[in-house]
Amino acid sequence: MRGELLTVIIVVATALAFDFTNGFHDTANVVATSISTRAMAPRLAVGYAAMLNFVGAFISLKVAATVASDVVDPGAITLLVVFGGLVGAIAWNLTTWYFGLPSSSSHALIGGIVGAMLVAKGPDAVFFEDGIIGKVMLPALVAPTLAFVVGGASILVLYRIVGRLRPRPVTSGFRGGQVISGGLLALAHGTNDAQKTMGVIALALVAYGSLPASDPTPPTWVVVSAAAAIAVGTYAGGWRIIKTMGSRIHKMDSAQGFAAQGAGAAVILASTHGGFPLSTTHTISGAVIGSGAAKRLSAVRWGVAGNIVVAWIVTLPVAAAIGALTYAVTRLFGTGAAGPLVVSVLIVIGSTLLFSRRAHEAATVAPAEA
Amino acid sequence: MLAAIDWDTLVTVIWASLLAGIGVTAAYGLAILGATRAADLGREGRVAEAGVYALIGVIGLGTVLAAIVFGIVVLSGK
């Protein structure tokens, strides 16, 4: 029992670490448009998003319920499966962060859990049709397409309404509007993404026996800690991804920024209400590209957009493979806490090397640019 | 396989996103139109027209705020 308690502590700590990387990696996308159009200063935008991420995590629990009960069989879950899934997601998040690619933390998490579960219990323990296809893959296709359409249609409507006005008040008006739309997007991100971690911790608590498999609703301490972890991760910021999202896809004016953020927030909030564990990265990318393409197709840097699409496609299978491999490695040490402890130490060493290498590269590039 | 998918929820997400995304953005556009034109016409001394545009601006902004509050209430309900 003491070994299991240590394992569940390691798994919960790993889940919160994933939540931190989720905030670090994903929420940058939320603030990128506000920064790009100079609606908000970078540090202020990040702090504002962090605060609203925290608040958003308390609004709904439908996505947490989907992750905890509709993706894999909660009755077959084990702590090592949850741990393997989390490691798959963290490894993929850190890799895509290193290369500056805004891939999906959500799909990484679900891919990791599914991969580990497939190795542990076989395909019968994974809900492929109604869970993976119906609640993950189909929304994964619909959401960015919908955000693209809403973002594009919104900017066309906006240009129709304000197109003949003097540019100065229009620009300042939309910059003010981006404080609202950016806040809504951050709130939407908190409602959807923090809930995925809550769902995973709920799965771990089911495996430990402190939550029933029939109703794995996360307790309050899980909600508060997941909200805090994603907010702190957000504040830590992901500047490389901000650069990609804010200016490398296309240069935006403040009306486009407002339309993109409004479209992203609308799609994410509607999906959260439907209980779909959506990729906020996919959605905001679709909205940003849509608002650019509606103005002028050539305004979008399609090469950068293409790299993002490739990252989307490979996320689920690669995270699943890492999750499966991690599960297999931890099982070599038995079913106790030894496997997760060894893998956790390896992750900390790998992350430290990755961060120090990135810091060294940044320090090398900065004097050259100066 | 298709029968297992919750199409009703998916269709609701699609129309709600379209309505909220385009509707709120357009309402905010009207708020900017109303405020800008009201200021311009007011400076020209065309008070009645300025008042109409100011009303459009207020309605636009009110619609945005009402939609946000409605959305949060719906989300935080069951």
Short mmCIF file of C-alpha atoms in Angstrom, two decimals:
data_model
loop_
_atom_site.label_atom_id
_atom_site.label_comp_id
_atom_site.label_asym_id
_atom_site.label_seq_id
_atom_site.Cartn_x
_atom_site.Cartn_y
_atom_site.Cartn_z
CA MET A 1 0.00 0.00 0.00
CA ARG A 2 2.90 2.34 0.86
CA GLY A 3 4.48 1.56 -2.55
CA GLU A 4 1.18 2.35 -4.28
CA LEU A 5 0.89 5.62 -2.36
CA LEU A 6 4.37 6.61 -3.51
CA THR A 7 3.44 5.68 -7.10
CA VAL A 8 0.21 7.73 -7.03
CA ILE A 9 2.17 10.71 -5.62
CA ILE A 10 4.69 10.41 -8.48
CA VAL A 11 1.86 10.11 -11.04
CA VAL A 12 -0.03 13.15 -9.67
CA ALA A 13 3.22 15.17 -9.59
CA THR A 14 3.94 14.10 -13.19
CA ALA A 15 0.38 15.08 -14.22
CA LEU A 16 0.86 18.54 -12.69
CA ALA A 17 4.25 18.79 -14.41
CA PHE A 18 2.45 17.99 -17.68
CA ASP A 19 -0.12 20.68 -16.86
CA PHE A 20 2.74 23.12 -16.32
CA THR A 21 4.27 22.23 -19.71
CA ASN A 22 0.77 22.51 -21.23
CA GLY A 23 0.49 26.07 -19.96
CA PHE A 24 4.08 26.80 -20.94
CA HIS A 25 3.60 25.31 -24.41
CA ASP A 26 -0.02 26.05 -25.36
CA THR A 27 -1.13 29.23 -23.71
CA ALA A 28 1.51 31.19 -25.54
CA ASN A 29 -0.75 30.65 -28.56
CA VAL A 30 -3.52 32.42 -26.71
CA VAL A 31 -1.57 35.63 -26.15
CA ALA A 32 0.37 35.66 -29.44
CA THR A 33 -2.22 37.64 -31.39
CA SER A 34 -2.56 40.33 -28.69
CA ILE A 35 1.22 40.75 -28.64
CA SER A 36 1.56 40.68 -32.42
CA THR A 37 -0.95 43.51 -32.91
CA ARG A 38 0.50 45.47 -29.92
CA ALA A 39 -2.85 45.31 -28.12
CA MET A 40 -0.96 44.31 -24.96
CA ALA A 41 2.65 44.28 -23.79
CA PRO A 42 4.06 40.70 -23.76
CA ARG A 43 4.54 40.25 -20.02
CA LEU A 44 1.16 41.86 -19.24
CA ALA A 45 -0.57 39.64 -21.83
CA VAL A 46 1.03 36.51 -20.36
CA GLY A 47 0.09 37.48 -16.77
CA TYR A 48 -3.46 38.29 -17.83
CA ALA A 49 -3.77 34.94 -19.65
CA ALA A 50 -2.36 33.07 -16.64
CA MET A 51 -4.94 34.64 -14.34
CA LEU A 52 -7.86 33.84 -16.67
CA ASN A 53 -6.55 30.32 -17.25
CA PHE A 54 -6.79 29.77 -13.50
CA VAL A 55 -10.35 31.13 -13.38
CA GLY A 56 -11.42 29.18 -16.49
CA ALA A 57 -10.42 25.86 -14.93
CA PHE A 58 -13.28 26.18 -12.43
CA ILE A 59 -16.07 26.82 -14.95
CA SER A 60 -16.82 23.30 -16.19
CA LEU A 61 -15.90 19.63 -15.64
CA LYS A 62 -17.35 18.07 -18.81
CA VAL A 63 -14.00 17.64 -20.57
CA ALA A 64 -12.50 16.09 -17.41
CA ALA A 65 -15.38 13.60 -17.41
CA THR A 66 -14.70 12.70 -21.06
CA VAL A 67 -10.97 12.13 -20.46
CA ALA A 68 -11.62 10.14 -17.28
CA SER A 69 -14.33 7.84 -18.63
CA ASP A 70 -14.73 7.94 -22.45
CA VAL A 71 -11.23 7.45 -23.91
CA VAL A 72 -9.99 4.31 -22.13
CA ASP A 73 -11.77 1.89 -19.82
CA PRO A 74 -11.44 3.41 -16.31
CA GLY A 75 -12.05 -0.05 -14.83
CA ALA A 76 -8.88 -1.36 -16.52
CA ILE A 77 -6.62 1.60 -15.75
CA THR A 78 -3.43 1.21 -13.72
CA LEU A 79 -1.09 3.82 -12.28
CA LEU A 80 1.70 2.74 -14.64
CA VAL A 81 -0.58 3.26 -17.67
CA VAL A 82 -1.36 6.82 -16.53
CA PHE A 83 2.32 7.44 -15.85
CA GLY A 84 3.35 6.10 -19.30
CA GLY A 85 0.76 8.31 -20.99
CA LEU A 86 1.92 11.39 -19.13
CA VAL A 87 5.57 10.77 -19.99
CA GLY A 88 4.63 10.35 -23.67
CA ALA A 89 2.83 13.70 -23.60
CA ILE A 90 5.57 15.55 -21.70
CA ALA A 91 8.30 14.20 -23.97
CA TRP A 92 6.39 15.28 -27.08
CA ASN A 93 5.57 18.70 -25.59
CA LEU A 94 9.21 19.37 -24.74
CA THR A 95 10.40 18.19 -28.17
CA THR A 96 7.95 20.42 -30.06
CA TRP A 97 8.74 23.32 -27.71
CA TYR A 98 12.45 22.86 -28.47
CA PHE A 99 11.78 23.12 -32.21
CA GLY A 100 9.21 25.95 -31.77
CA LEU A 101 6.29 23.95 -33.17
CA PRO A 102 2.79 24.67 -31.75
CA SER A 103 1.60 21.05 -31.64
CA SER A 104 -1.30 19.79 -29.52
CA SER A 105 -0.68 18.99 -25.83
CA SER A 106 -4.16 17.49 -25.67
CA HIS A 107 -3.60 14.99 -28.43
CA ALA A 108 -0.17 14.21 -26.97
CA LEU A 109 -1.83 13.38 -23.65
CA ILE A 110 -4.57 11.25 -25.16
CA GLY A 111 -2.08 9.56 -27.53
CA GLY A 112 0.22 8.74 -24.63
CA ILE A 113 -2.56 7.23 -22.50
CA VAL A 114 -3.90 5.19 -25.42
CA GLY A 115 -0.41 3.90 -26.33
CA ALA A 116 0.33 2.83 -22.76
CA MET A 117 -3.12 1.22 -22.41
CA LEU A 118 -2.73 -0.71 -25.67
CA VAL A 119 0.50 -2.29 -24.43
CA ALA A 120 -0.85 -2.87 -20.91
CA LYS A 121 -4.35 -4.25 -21.58
CA GLY A 122 -4.79 -4.54 -25.35
CA PRO A 123 -7.24 -2.85 -27.75
CA ASP A 124 -10.37 -3.92 -25.80
CA ALA A 125 -9.53 -1.42 -23.05
CA VAL A 126 -9.50 1.51 -25.51
CA PHE A 127 -12.80 3.08 -26.62
CA PHE A 128 -11.88 3.60 -30.27
CA GLU A 129 -15.27 4.38 -31.86
CA ASP A 130 -17.24 6.65 -29.54
CA GLY A 131 -14.19 7.83 -27.57
CA ILE A 132 -11.11 8.22 -29.79
CA ILE A 133 -12.93 8.80 -33.10
CA GLY A 134 -16.14 10.45 -31.84
CA LYS A 135 -14.73 12.66 -29.09
CA VAL A 136 -11.10 13.21 -30.08
CA MET A 137 -10.33 12.71 -33.78
CA LEU A 138 -13.56 14.06 -35.30
CA PRO A 139 -13.49 17.24 -33.17
CA ALA A 140 -9.76 17.46 -34.02
CA LEU A 141 -10.73 17.79 -37.69
CA VAL A 142 -13.87 19.88 -37.17
CA ALA A 143 -12.48 22.44 -34.68
CA PRO A 144 -9.64 23.99 -36.71
CA THR A 145 -11.78 23.94 -39.86
CA LEU A 146 -14.63 25.60 -37.99
CA ALA A 147 -12.27 28.16 -36.44
CA PHE A 148 -10.85 28.84 -39.92
CA VAL A 149 -14.37 29.47 -41.30
CA VAL A 150 -15.50 31.56 -38.30
CA GLY A 151 -12.25 33.58 -38.28
CA GLY A 152 -12.47 34.19 -42.04
CA ALA A 153 -16.19 35.08 -42.04
CA SER A 154 -15.74 37.34 -39.00
CA ILE A 155 -12.99 39.41 -40.57
CA LEU A 156 -14.99 39.79 -43.81
CA VAL A 157 -18.02 41.00 -41.81
CA LEU A 158 -15.81 43.36 -39.77
CA TYR A 159 -14.18 44.90 -42.85
CA ARG A 160 -17.66 45.39 -44.29
CA ILE A 161 -18.79 47.25 -41.13
CA VAL A 162 -15.72 49.38 -40.36
CA GLY A 163 -13.97 49.45 -43.77
CA ARG A 164 -14.84 53.08 -44.56
CA LEU A 165 -14.00 54.52 -41.15
CA ARG A 166 -10.82 56.39 -40.25
CA PRO A 167 -8.13 53.79 -39.48
CA ARG A 168 -6.88 55.29 -36.22
CA PRO A 169 -10.03 54.90 -34.04
CA VAL A 170 -10.72 51.52 -35.65
CA THR A 171 -7.25 50.24 -34.75
CA SER A 172 -7.44 51.52 -31.18
CA GLY A 173 -11.01 50.18 -30.86
CA PHE A 174 -9.97 46.69 -31.88
CA ARG A 175 -6.88 46.82 -29.67
CA GLY A 176 -9.25 47.51 -26.78
CA GLY A 177 -11.48 44.68 -28.04
CA GLN A 178 -8.52 42.32 -28.00
CA VAL A 179 -8.29 42.75 -24.24
CA ILE A 180 -11.78 41.19 -24.12
CA SER A 181 -11.27 38.58 -26.88
CA GLY A 182 -7.81 37.62 -25.59
CA GLY A 183 -9.23 37.24 -22.09
CA LEU A 184 -12.04 35.05 -23.41
CA LEU A 185 -9.55 32.89 -25.27
CA ALA A 186 -7.46 32.46 -22.11
CA LEU A 187 -10.61 31.59 -20.15
CA ALA A 188 -11.58 29.07 -22.85
CA HIS A 189 -8.11 27.54 -22.72
CA GLY A 190 -8.38 27.13 -18.95
CA THR A 191 -11.78 25.46 -19.22
CA ASN A 192 -10.64 22.93 -21.81
CA ASP A 193 -6.95 22.23 -21.18
CA ALA A 194 -6.77 22.26 -17.37
CA GLN A 195 -9.65 19.77 -17.36
CA LYS A 196 -7.59 17.20 -19.28
CA THR A 197 -5.09 17.05 -16.44
CA MET A 198 -7.97 16.83 -13.95
CA GLY A 199 -9.32 13.88 -15.96
CA VAL A 200 -5.94 12.12 -15.95
CA ILE A 201 -5.45 12.63 -12.20
CA ALA A 202 -8.99 11.28 -11.74
CA LEU A 203 -7.94 8.18 -13.72
CA ALA A 204 -4.92 7.77 -11.40
CA LEU A 205 -7.19 8.07 -8.36
CA VAL A 206 -9.49 5.42 -9.86
CA ALA A 207 -6.49 3.12 -10.29
CA TYR A 208 -5.43 3.83 -6.69
CA GLY A 209 -8.96 3.06 -5.48
CA SER A 210 -9.88 6.44 -4.01
CA LEU A 211 -12.42 7.27 -6.76
CA PRO A 212 -15.09 4.91 -8.17
CA ALA A 213 -14.63 3.92 -11.86
CA SER A 214 -18.37 4.50 -12.37
CA ASP A 215 -18.16 8.21 -11.42
CA PRO A 216 -14.60 9.56 -11.62
CA THR A 217 -15.45 13.21 -10.88
CA PRO A 218 -12.25 15.01 -9.82
CA PRO A 219 -12.26 16.25 -6.19
CA THR A 220 -11.74 19.97 -5.40
CA TRP A 221 -8.03 19.65 -4.58
CA VAL A 222 -7.46 18.21 -8.07
CA VAL A 223 -9.34 21.13 -9.71
CA VAL A 224 -7.40 23.74 -7.69
CA SER A 225 -3.98 22.16 -8.25
CA ALA A 226 -4.57 21.65 -12.01
CA ALA A 227 -5.75 25.26 -12.35
CA ALA A 228 -2.69 26.52 -10.48
CA ALA A 229 -0.23 24.37 -12.48
CA ILE A 230 -1.51 25.53 -15.88
CA ALA A 231 -1.59 29.17 -14.71
CA VAL A 232 2.01 29.02 -13.47
CA GLY A 233 3.07 27.31 -16.71
CA THR A 234 1.35 30.05 -18.67
CA TYR A 235 3.14 32.75 -16.74
CA ALA A 236 6.47 31.07 -17.36
CA GLY A 237 5.68 31.61 -21.03
CA GLY A 238 6.75 30.02 -24.30
CA TRP A 239 8.38 32.78 -26.26
CA ARG A 240 9.52 30.72 -29.26
CA ILE A 241 5.95 29.64 -29.93
CA ILE A 242 4.62 33.16 -29.40
CA LYS A 243 6.93 34.22 -32.23
CA THR A 244 5.61 31.48 -34.55
CA MET A 245 1.96 32.12 -33.81
CA GLY A 246 2.12 35.90 -33.61
CA SER A 247 4.04 36.85 -36.69
CA ARG A 248 5.45 33.95 -38.67
CA ILE A 249 2.10 32.66 -39.97
CA HIS A 250 1.01 36.08 -41.18
CA LYS A 251 1.21 39.69 -40.04
CA MET A 252 -2.09 40.71 -38.47
CA ASP A 253 -3.87 43.98 -37.98
CA SER A 254 -5.85 44.51 -34.77
CA ALA A 255 -9.20 43.65 -36.43
CA GLN A 256 -7.78 40.32 -37.61
CA GLY A 257 -6.39 39.66 -34.13
CA PHE A 258 -9.80 40.38 -32.60
CA ALA A 259 -11.58 38.17 -35.17
CA ALA A 260 -9.10 35.30 -34.69
CA GLN A 261 -9.32 35.40 -30.90
CA GLY A 262 -13.12 35.70 -30.97
CA ALA A 263 -13.40 32.75 -33.37
CA GLY A 264 -10.99 30.64 -31.30
CA ALA A 265 -12.80 31.42 -28.04
CA ALA A 266 -16.22 30.67 -29.55
CA VAL A 267 -15.15 27.27 -30.92
CA ILE A 268 -13.27 26.22 -27.76
CA LEU A 269 -16.05 27.29 -25.37
CA ALA A 270 -18.76 25.58 -27.49
CA SER A 271 -16.64 22.40 -27.65
CA THR A 272 -16.00 22.49 -23.90
CA HIS A 273 -19.74 22.65 -23.34
CA GLY A 274 -20.06 19.57 -25.58
CA GLY A 275 -17.39 17.76 -23.49
CA PHE A 276 -14.86 17.53 -26.36
CA PRO A 277 -11.19 17.53 -25.23
CA LEU A 278 -10.16 19.92 -27.95
CA SER A 279 -6.73 21.09 -29.04
CA THR A 280 -6.61 24.81 -28.32
CA THR A 281 -3.48 25.01 -30.47
CA HIS A 282 -5.27 23.56 -33.50
CA THR A 283 -8.22 25.86 -32.98
CA ILE A 284 -6.39 29.15 -32.56
CA SER A 285 -4.09 28.23 -35.47
CA GLY A 286 -7.15 27.63 -37.67
CA ALA A 287 -8.66 30.96 -36.61
CA VAL A 288 -5.40 32.87 -37.19
CA ILE A 289 -4.95 31.32 -40.65
CA GLY A 290 -8.64 31.92 -41.50
CA SER A 291 -8.48 35.60 -40.57
CA GLY A 292 -5.37 36.00 -42.72
CA ALA A 293 -6.57 33.96 -45.71
CA ALA A 294 -9.90 35.84 -45.86
CA LYS A 295 -8.02 39.11 -46.34
CA ARG A 296 -5.45 37.82 -48.79
CA LEU A 297 -4.39 34.21 -49.41
CA SER A 298 -0.78 35.23 -50.02
CA ALA A 299 -0.67 36.93 -46.59
CA VAL A 300 -0.42 33.50 -44.97
CA ARG A 301 3.01 31.90 -44.83
CA TRP A 302 1.77 28.51 -45.93
CA GLY A 303 5.16 26.84 -45.36
CA VAL A 304 5.00 27.62 -41.64
CA ALA A 305 1.32 26.61 -41.56
CA GLY A 306 2.33 23.33 -43.30
CA ASN A 307 4.94 22.57 -40.62
CA ILE A 308 2.27 23.03 -37.98
CA VAL A 309 -0.06 20.63 -39.82
CA VAL A 310 2.70 17.99 -39.96
CA ALA A 311 3.22 18.38 -36.19
CA TRP A 312 -0.53 17.87 -35.69
CA ILE A 313 -0.58 14.68 -37.75
CA VAL A 314 2.35 12.99 -36.02
CA THR A 315 1.43 14.03 -32.45
CA LEU A 316 -1.05 11.23 -31.65
CA PRO A 317 1.02 8.28 -32.96
CA VAL A 318 4.38 9.54 -31.64
CA ALA A 319 3.00 10.31 -28.18
CA ALA A 320 1.30 6.87 -28.22
CA ALA A 321 4.62 5.20 -29.11
CA ILE A 322 6.47 7.05 -26.30
CA GLY A 323 3.65 6.22 -23.87
CA ALA A 324 3.82 2.53 -24.85
CA LEU A 325 7.63 2.47 -24.56
CA THR A 326 7.53 4.20 -21.17
CA TYR A 327 4.99 1.70 -19.88
CA ALA A 328 7.16 -1.20 -21.10
CA VAL A 329 10.27 0.28 -19.44
CA THR A 330 8.55 0.95 -16.10
CA ARG A 331 7.13 -2.60 -16.09
CA LEU A 332 10.70 -3.93 -16.24
CA PHE A 333 11.00 -2.71 -12.64
CA GLY A 334 7.74 -4.40 -11.56
CA THR A 335 4.43 -2.76 -10.65
CA GLY A 336 5.74 -0.63 -7.78
CA ALA A 337 7.23 2.84 -7.58
CA ALA A 338 10.75 1.90 -8.79
CA GLY A 339 9.94 2.19 -12.52
CA PRO A 340 8.23 5.61 -12.30
CA LEU A 341 11.06 6.87 -10.04
CA VAL A 342 13.77 5.83 -12.51
CA VAL A 343 11.86 7.27 -15.49
CA SER A 344 11.12 10.52 -13.58
CA VAL A 345 14.83 11.00 -12.85
CA LEU A 346 15.62 10.39 -16.54
CA ILE A 347 12.97 12.96 -17.56
CA VAL A 348 14.37 15.57 -15.18
CA ILE A 349 17.90 15.00 -16.53
CA GLY A 350 16.67 15.10 -20.17
CA SER A 351 14.61 18.27 -19.58
CA THR A 352 17.53 20.01 -17.86
CA LEU A 353 19.81 19.18 -20.79
CA LEU A 354 17.19 20.41 -23.27
CA PHE A 355 16.59 23.68 -21.38
CA SER A 356 20.31 24.37 -20.91
CA ARG A 357 20.99 23.64 -24.59
CA ARG A 358 18.17 26.03 -25.58
CA ALA A 359 19.49 28.69 -23.18
CA HIS A 360 23.01 28.25 -24.60
CA GLU A 361 21.68 28.64 -28.18
CA ALA A 362 19.70 31.75 -27.22
CA ALA A 363 22.80 33.25 -25.58
CA THR A 364 24.85 32.49 -28.70
CA VAL A 365 22.26 33.99 -31.09
CA ALA A 366 21.57 37.14 -29.05
CA PRO A 367 25.06 38.75 -29.34
CA ALA A 368 25.12 37.89 -33.08
CA GLU A 369 21.76 39.68 -33.57
CA ALA A 370 22.89 42.63 -31.48
CA MET B 1 -18.91 3.31 -36.45
CA LEU B 2 -20.83 6.47 -37.47
CA ALA B 3 -23.72 5.56 -35.16
CA ALA B 4 -21.41 5.72 -32.13
CA ILE B 5 -20.62 9.38 -32.77
CA ASP B 6 -22.60 12.02 -30.88
CA TRP B 7 -23.71 13.97 -33.96
CA ASP B 8 -26.27 16.10 -32.08
CA THR B 9 -23.61 17.58 -29.79
CA LEU B 10 -21.23 18.07 -32.70
CA VAL B 11 -23.87 19.93 -34.76
CA THR B 12 -24.71 22.08 -31.70
CA VAL B 13 -21.02 22.95 -31.31
CA ILE B 14 -20.87 23.97 -35.00
CA TRP B 15 -23.89 26.28 -35.04
CA ALA B 16 -23.12 27.74 -31.60
CA SER B 17 -19.54 28.52 -32.70
CA LEU B 18 -20.70 30.16 -35.92
CA LEU B 19 -23.37 32.21 -34.15
CA ALA B 20 -21.19 33.28 -31.23
CA GLY B 21 -17.99 33.86 -33.22
CA ILE B 22 -19.45 35.85 -36.11
CA GLY B 23 -22.28 37.44 -34.09
CA VAL B 24 -20.11 38.80 -31.27
CA THR B 25 -17.43 40.01 -33.68
CA ALA B 26 -20.05 41.81 -35.81
CA ALA B 27 -21.63 43.34 -32.69
CA TYR B 28 -18.26 44.70 -31.60
CA GLY B 29 -17.71 46.05 -35.12
CA LEU B 30 -21.04 47.88 -34.80
CA ALA B 31 -19.89 49.28 -31.44
CA ILE B 32 -16.78 50.72 -33.09
CA LEU B 33 -18.81 52.01 -36.06
CA GLY B 34 -21.30 53.66 -33.71
CA ALA B 35 -18.64 55.25 -31.47
CA THR B 36 -16.51 56.53 -34.36
CA ARG B 37 -19.37 57.93 -36.43
CA ALA B 38 -21.04 59.45 -33.34
CA ALA B 39 -17.81 61.29 -32.50
CA ASP B 40 -17.33 62.50 -36.10
CA LEU B 41 -20.96 63.67 -36.52
CA GLY B 42 -20.96 65.27 -33.07
CA ARG B 43 -17.95 67.40 -34.05
CA GLU B 44 -19.87 68.48 -37.19
CA GLY B 45 -22.84 69.53 -35.03
CA ARG B 46 -25.18 66.84 -36.46
CA VAL B 47 -26.52 65.92 -33.05
CA ALA B 48 -29.52 63.76 -34.08
CA GLU B 49 -27.46 61.53 -36.40
CA ALA B 50 -24.70 61.35 -33.82
CA GLY B 51 -27.28 60.17 -31.27
CA VAL B 52 -28.46 57.38 -33.58
CA TYR B 53 -24.89 56.16 -34.12
CA ALA B 54 -24.19 56.40 -30.38
CA LEU B 55 -27.23 54.19 -29.79
CA ILE B 56 -25.93 51.68 -32.36
CA GLY B 57 -22.60 51.70 -30.52
CA VAL B 58 -24.22 51.11 -27.14
CA ILE B 59 -26.40 48.29 -28.52
CA GLY B 60 -23.33 46.68 -30.14
CA LEU B 61 -21.28 46.82 -26.94
CA GLY B 62 -24.25 45.69 -24.86
CA THR B 63 -24.74 42.70 -27.15
CA VAL B 64 -21.07 41.70 -26.75
CA LEU B 65 -21.21 41.91 -22.95
CA ALA B 66 -24.56 40.10 -22.79
CA ALA B 67 -23.25 37.31 -25.03
CA ILE B 68 -20.17 36.85 -22.82
CA VAL B 69 -22.22 36.68 -19.63
CA PHE B 70 -24.72 34.29 -21.28
CA GLY B 71 -21.88 32.05 -22.50
CA ILE B 72 -20.27 31.81 -19.06
CA VAL B 73 -23.61 31.13 -17.38
CA VAL B 74 -24.38 28.34 -19.90
CA LEU B 75 -20.92 26.81 -19.45
CA SER B 76 -20.95 26.89 -15.68
CA GLY B 77 -24.44 25.37 -15.56
CA LYS B 78 -24.55 21.57 -15.34
#
